[in-house]
PDB file of C-alpha atoms in Angstrom:
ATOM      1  CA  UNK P   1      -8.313 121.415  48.855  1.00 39.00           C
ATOM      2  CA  UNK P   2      -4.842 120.407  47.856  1.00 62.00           C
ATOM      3  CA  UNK P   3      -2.363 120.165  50.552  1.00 84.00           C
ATOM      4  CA  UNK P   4       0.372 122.917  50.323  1.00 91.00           C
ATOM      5  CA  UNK P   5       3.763 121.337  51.741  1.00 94.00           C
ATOM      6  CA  UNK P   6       5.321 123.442  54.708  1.00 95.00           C
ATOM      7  CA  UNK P   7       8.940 122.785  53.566  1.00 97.00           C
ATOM      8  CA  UNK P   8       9.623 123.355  49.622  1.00 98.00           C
ATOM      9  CA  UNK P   9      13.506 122.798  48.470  1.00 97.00           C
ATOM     10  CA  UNK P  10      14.894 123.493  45.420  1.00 97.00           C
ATOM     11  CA  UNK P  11      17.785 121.941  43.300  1.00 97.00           C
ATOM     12  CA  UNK P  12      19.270 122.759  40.283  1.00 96.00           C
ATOM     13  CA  UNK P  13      22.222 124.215  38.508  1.00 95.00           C
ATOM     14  CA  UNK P  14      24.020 127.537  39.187  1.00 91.00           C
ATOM     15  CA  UNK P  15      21.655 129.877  37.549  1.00 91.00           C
ATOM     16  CA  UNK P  16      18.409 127.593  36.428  1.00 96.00           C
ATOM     17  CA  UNK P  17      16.062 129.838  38.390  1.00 96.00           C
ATOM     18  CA  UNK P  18      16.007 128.708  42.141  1.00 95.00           C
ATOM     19  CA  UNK P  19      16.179 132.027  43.226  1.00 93.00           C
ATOM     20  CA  UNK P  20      13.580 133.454  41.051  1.00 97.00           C
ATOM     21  CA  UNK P  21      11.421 130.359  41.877  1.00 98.00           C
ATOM     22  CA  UNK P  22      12.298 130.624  45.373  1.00 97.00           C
ATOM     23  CA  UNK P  23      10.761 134.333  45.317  1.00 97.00           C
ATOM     24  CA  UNK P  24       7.746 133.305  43.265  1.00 98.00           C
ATOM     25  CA  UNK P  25       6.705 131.053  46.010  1.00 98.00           C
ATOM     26  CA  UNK P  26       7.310 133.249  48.655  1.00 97.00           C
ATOM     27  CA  UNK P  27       5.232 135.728  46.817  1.00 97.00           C
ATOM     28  CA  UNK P  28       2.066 132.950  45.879  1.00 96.00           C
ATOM     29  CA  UNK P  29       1.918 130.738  49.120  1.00 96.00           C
ATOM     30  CA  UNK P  30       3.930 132.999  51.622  1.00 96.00           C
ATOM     31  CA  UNK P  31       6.640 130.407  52.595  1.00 97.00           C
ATOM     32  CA  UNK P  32      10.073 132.275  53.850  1.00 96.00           C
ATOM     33  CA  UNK P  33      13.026 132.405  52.149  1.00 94.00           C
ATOM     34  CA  UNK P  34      15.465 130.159  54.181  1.00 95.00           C
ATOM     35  CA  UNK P  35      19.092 130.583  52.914  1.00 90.00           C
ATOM     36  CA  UNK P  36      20.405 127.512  53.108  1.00 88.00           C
ATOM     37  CA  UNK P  37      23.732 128.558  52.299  1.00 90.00           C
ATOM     38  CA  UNK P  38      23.923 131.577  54.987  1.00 92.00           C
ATOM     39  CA  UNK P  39      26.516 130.190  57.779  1.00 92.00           C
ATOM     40  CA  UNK P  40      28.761 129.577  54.452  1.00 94.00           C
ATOM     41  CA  UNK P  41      27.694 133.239  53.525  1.00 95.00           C
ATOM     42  CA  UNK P  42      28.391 134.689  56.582  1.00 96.00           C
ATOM     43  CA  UNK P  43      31.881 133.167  57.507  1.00 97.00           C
ATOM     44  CA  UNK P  44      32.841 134.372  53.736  1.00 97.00           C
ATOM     45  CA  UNK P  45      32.025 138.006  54.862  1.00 98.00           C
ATOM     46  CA  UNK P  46      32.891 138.041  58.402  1.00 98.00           C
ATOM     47  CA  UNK P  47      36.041 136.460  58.242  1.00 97.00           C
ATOM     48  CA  UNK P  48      37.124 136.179  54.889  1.00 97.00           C
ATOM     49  CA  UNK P  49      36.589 139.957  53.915  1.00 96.00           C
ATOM     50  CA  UNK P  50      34.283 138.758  50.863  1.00 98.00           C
ATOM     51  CA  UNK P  51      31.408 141.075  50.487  1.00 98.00           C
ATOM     52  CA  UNK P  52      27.666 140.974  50.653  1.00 97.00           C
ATOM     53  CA  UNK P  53      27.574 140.734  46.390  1.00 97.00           C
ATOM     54  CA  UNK P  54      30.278 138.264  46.421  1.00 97.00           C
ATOM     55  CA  UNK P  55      28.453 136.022  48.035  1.00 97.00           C
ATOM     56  CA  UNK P  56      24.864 136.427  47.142  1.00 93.00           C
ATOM     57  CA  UNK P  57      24.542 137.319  43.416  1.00 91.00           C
ATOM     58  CA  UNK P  58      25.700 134.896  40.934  1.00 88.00           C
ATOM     59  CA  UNK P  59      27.826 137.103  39.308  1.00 94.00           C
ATOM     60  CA  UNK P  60      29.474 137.661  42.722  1.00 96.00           C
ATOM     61  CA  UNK P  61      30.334 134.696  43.260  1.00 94.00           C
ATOM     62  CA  UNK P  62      31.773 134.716  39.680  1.00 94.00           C
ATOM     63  CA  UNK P  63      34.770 137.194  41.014  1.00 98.00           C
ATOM     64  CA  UNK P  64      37.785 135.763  41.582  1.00 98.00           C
ATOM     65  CA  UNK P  65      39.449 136.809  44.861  1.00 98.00           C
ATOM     66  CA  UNK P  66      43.320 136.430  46.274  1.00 97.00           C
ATOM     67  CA  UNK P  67      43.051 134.553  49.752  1.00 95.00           C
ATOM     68  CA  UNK P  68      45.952 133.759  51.435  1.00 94.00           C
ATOM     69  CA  UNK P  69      48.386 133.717  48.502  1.00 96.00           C
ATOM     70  CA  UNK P  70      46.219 131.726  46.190  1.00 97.00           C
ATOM     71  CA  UNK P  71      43.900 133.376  43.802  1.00 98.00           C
ATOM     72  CA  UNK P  72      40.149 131.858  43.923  1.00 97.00           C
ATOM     73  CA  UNK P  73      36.446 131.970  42.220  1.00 96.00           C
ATOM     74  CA  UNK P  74      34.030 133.122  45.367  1.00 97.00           C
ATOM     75  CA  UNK P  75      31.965 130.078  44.712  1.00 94.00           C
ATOM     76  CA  UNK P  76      34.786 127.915  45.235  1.00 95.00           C
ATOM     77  CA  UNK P  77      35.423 129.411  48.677  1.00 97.00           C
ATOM     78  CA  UNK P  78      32.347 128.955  49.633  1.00 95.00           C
ATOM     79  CA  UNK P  79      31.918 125.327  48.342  1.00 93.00           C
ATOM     80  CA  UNK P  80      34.778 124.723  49.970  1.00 95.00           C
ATOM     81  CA  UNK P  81      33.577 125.699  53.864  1.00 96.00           C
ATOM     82  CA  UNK P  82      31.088 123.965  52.829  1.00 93.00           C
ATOM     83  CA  UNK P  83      32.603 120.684  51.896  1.00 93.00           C
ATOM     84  CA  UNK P  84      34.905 120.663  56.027  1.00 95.00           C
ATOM     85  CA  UNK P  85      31.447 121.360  57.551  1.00 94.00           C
ATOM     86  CA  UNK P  86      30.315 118.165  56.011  1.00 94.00           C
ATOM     87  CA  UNK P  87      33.493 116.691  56.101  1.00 95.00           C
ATOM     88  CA  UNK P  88      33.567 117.019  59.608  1.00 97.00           C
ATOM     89  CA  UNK P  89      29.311 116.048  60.272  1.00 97.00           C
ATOM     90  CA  UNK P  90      28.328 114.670  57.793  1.00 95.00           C
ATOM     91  CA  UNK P  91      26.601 115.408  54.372  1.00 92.00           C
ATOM     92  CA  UNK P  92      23.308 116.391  56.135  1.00 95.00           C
ATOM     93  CA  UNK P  93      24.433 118.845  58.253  1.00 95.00           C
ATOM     94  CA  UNK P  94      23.771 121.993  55.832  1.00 94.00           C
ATOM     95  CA  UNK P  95      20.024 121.609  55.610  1.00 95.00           C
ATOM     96  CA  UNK P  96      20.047 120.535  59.314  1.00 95.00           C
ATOM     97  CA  UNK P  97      21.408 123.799  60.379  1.00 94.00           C
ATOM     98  CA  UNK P  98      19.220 125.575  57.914  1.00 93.00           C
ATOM     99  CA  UNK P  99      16.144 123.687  58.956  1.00 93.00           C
ATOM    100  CA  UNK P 100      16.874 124.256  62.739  1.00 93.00           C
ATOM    101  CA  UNK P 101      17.340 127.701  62.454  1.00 92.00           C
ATOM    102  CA  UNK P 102      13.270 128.052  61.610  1.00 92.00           C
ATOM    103  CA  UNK P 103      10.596 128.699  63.854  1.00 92.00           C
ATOM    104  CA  UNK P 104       9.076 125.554  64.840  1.00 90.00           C
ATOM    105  CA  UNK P 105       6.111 124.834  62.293  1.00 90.00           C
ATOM    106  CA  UNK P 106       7.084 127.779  60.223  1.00 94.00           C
ATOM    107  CA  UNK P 107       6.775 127.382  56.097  1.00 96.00           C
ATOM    108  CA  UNK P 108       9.606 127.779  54.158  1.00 97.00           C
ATOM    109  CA  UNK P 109      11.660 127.483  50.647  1.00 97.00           C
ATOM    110  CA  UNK P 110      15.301 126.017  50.496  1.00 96.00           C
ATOM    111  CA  UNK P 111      16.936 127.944  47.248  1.00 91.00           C
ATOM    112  CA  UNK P 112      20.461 125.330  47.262  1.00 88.00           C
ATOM    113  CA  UNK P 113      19.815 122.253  47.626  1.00 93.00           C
ATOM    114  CA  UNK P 114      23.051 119.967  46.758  1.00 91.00           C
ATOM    115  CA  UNK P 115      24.642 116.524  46.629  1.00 92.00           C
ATOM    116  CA  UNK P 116      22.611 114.229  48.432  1.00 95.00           C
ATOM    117  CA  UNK P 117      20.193 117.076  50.340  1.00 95.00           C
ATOM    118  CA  UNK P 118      17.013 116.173  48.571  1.00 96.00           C
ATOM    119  CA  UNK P 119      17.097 112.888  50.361  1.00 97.00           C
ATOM    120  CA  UNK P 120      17.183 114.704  53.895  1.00 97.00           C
ATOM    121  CA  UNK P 121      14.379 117.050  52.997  1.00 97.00           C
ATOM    122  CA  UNK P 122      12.346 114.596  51.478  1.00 97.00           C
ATOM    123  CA  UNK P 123      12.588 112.435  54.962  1.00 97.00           C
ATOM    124  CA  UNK P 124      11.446 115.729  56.697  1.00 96.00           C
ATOM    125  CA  UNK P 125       8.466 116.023  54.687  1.00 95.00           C
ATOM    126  CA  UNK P 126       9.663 118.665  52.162  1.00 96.00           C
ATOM    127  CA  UNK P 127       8.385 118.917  48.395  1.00 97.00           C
ATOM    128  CA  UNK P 128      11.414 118.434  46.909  1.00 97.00           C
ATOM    129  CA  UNK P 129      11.636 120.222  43.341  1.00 98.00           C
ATOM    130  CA  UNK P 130      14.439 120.308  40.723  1.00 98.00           C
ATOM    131  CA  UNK P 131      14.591 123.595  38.368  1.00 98.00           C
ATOM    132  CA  UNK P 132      15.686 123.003  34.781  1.00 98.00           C
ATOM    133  CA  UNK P 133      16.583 125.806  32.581  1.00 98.00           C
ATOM    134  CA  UNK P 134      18.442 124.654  29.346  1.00 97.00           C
ATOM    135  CA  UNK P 135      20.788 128.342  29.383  1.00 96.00           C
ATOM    136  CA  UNK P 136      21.987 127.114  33.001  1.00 95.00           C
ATOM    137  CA  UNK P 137      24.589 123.897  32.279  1.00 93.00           C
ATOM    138  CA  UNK P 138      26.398 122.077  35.225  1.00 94.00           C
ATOM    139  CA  UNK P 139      28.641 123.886  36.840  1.00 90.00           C
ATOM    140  CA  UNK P 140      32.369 122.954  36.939  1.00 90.00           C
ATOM    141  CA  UNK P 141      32.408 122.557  41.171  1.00 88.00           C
ATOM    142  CA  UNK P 142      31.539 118.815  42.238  1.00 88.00           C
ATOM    143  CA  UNK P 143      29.698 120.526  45.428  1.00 86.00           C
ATOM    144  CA  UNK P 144      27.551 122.334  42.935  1.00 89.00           C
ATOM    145  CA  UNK P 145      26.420 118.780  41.907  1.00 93.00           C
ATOM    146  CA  UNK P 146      22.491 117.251  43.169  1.00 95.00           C
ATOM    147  CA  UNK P 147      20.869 113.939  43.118  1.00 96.00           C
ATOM    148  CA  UNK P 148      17.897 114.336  40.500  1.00 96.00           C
ATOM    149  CA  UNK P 149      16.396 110.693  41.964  1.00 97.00           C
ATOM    150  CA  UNK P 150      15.206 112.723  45.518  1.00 97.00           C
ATOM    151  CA  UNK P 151      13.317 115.558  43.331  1.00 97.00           C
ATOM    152  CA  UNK P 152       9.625 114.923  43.283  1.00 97.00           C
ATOM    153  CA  UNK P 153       9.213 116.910  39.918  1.00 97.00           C
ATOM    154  CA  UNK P 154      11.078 118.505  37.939  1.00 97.00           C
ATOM    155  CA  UNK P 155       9.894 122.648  36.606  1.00 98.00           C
ATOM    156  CA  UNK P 156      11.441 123.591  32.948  1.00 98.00           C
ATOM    157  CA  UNK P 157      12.443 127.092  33.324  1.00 98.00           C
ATOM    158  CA  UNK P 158      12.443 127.681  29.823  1.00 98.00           C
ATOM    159  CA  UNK P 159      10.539 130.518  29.153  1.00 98.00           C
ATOM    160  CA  UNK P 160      13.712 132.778  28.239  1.00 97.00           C
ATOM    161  CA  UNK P 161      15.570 130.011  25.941  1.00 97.00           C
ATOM    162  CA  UNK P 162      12.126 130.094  23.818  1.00 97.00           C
ATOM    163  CA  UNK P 163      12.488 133.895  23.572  1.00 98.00           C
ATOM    164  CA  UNK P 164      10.160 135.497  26.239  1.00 98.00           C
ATOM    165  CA  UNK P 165      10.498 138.372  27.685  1.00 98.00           C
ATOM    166  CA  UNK P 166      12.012 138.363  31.691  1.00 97.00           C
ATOM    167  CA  UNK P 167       8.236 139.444  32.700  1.00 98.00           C
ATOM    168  CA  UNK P 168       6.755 136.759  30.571  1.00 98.00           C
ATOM    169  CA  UNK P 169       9.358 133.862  31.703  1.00 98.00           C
ATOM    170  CA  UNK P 170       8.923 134.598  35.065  1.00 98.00           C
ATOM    171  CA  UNK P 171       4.920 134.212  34.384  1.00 98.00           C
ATOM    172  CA  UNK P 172       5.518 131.011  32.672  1.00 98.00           C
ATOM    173  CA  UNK P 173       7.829 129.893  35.784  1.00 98.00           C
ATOM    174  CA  UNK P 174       4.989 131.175  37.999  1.00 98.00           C
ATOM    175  CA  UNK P 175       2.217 128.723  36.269  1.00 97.00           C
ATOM    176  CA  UNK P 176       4.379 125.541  36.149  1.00 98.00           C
ATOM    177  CA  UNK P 177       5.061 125.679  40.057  1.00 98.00           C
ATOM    178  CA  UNK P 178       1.233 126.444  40.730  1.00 96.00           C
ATOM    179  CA  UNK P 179       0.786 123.130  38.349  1.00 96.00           C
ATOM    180  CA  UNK P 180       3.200 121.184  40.716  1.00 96.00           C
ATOM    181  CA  UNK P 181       2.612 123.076  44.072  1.00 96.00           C
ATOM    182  CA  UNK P 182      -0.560 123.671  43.873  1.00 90.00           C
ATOM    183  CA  UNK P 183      -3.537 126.593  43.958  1.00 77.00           C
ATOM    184  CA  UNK P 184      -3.718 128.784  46.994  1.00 67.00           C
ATOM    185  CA  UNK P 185      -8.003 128.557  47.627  1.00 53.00           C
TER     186      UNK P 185
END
């Protein structure tokens, strides 16, 4: 029986499909969705008056917001809480809080995986996997950025630049991750 990896993290550019594969794996081998990006999330909306579609949805985080005089893109904020927490401990310190935060032997999938994260989960054991979708281009934020050299593999989320219908793409997503991951017995 192939060995399904507790710990699955996912990199890739602002809309390649980490959500979407994020939710097929919860759906096929049951790992939990662990938002990686939630203390960011959370300090947007509890201090920062962004709201809960600002923050989660991609075209939330599209919106541009006034903050303090000075007109911003929502992603930009909250790259840029991100960048003084790791500023301030270290590039690791993102997956570390996300990865404490689970119960102790728990499975899980990391959706935003950046920078130089794939090297942390890899040295914790994770399967680290890098979604490619040729509609989904780098985004214009350095902190958006990921090292492709810590990804194990690398899933082509093309099924909607050939032409497929969303039901049909997301199938196609579904079957390269099984090829990667893994069958459930």
């Amino acid at each position: 029986m192939h060995h399904i990896p507790k710990n699955i993290a996912l990199c890739g550019h602002p809309g390649s499909g980490k959500s979407t594969a994020a939710d097929i794996i919860n759906e096929v081998y049951g790992h939990e969705l662990a938002d990686d990006g939630l203390p960011l999330r959370k300090i947007g909306m509890d201090y920062l008056g962004l709201t809960a579609e600002q923050v989660f949805t991609q075209e939330g985080k599209k919106q541009k917001v006034t903050l303090n005089g000075r007109e911003w893109e929502v992603r930009e904020i909250l790259g840029e809480i991100g960048n003084a927490f790791e500023e301030k401990f270290g590039g690791d310190i993102i997956p570390m809080m996300s990865h404490n935060a689970r119960p102790e032997g728990s499975y899980s999938v990391y959706g935003s995986v950046r920078r130089e994260q794939g090297l942390y989960w890899r040295n914790h054991g994770a399967l680290v996997l890098e979604i490619v979708n040729p509609l989904a281009g780098p985004s214009q934020y350095e902190f958006d950025r990921f090292n492709p050299e810590f990804c194990h593999a690398r899933i082509n989320n093309d099924g909607l630049a050939r032409g497929l219908e969303p039901a049909a793409a997301r199938q196609d997503l579904l079957e390269k991750l099984v090829a990667v991951i893994g069958r459930v017995h």
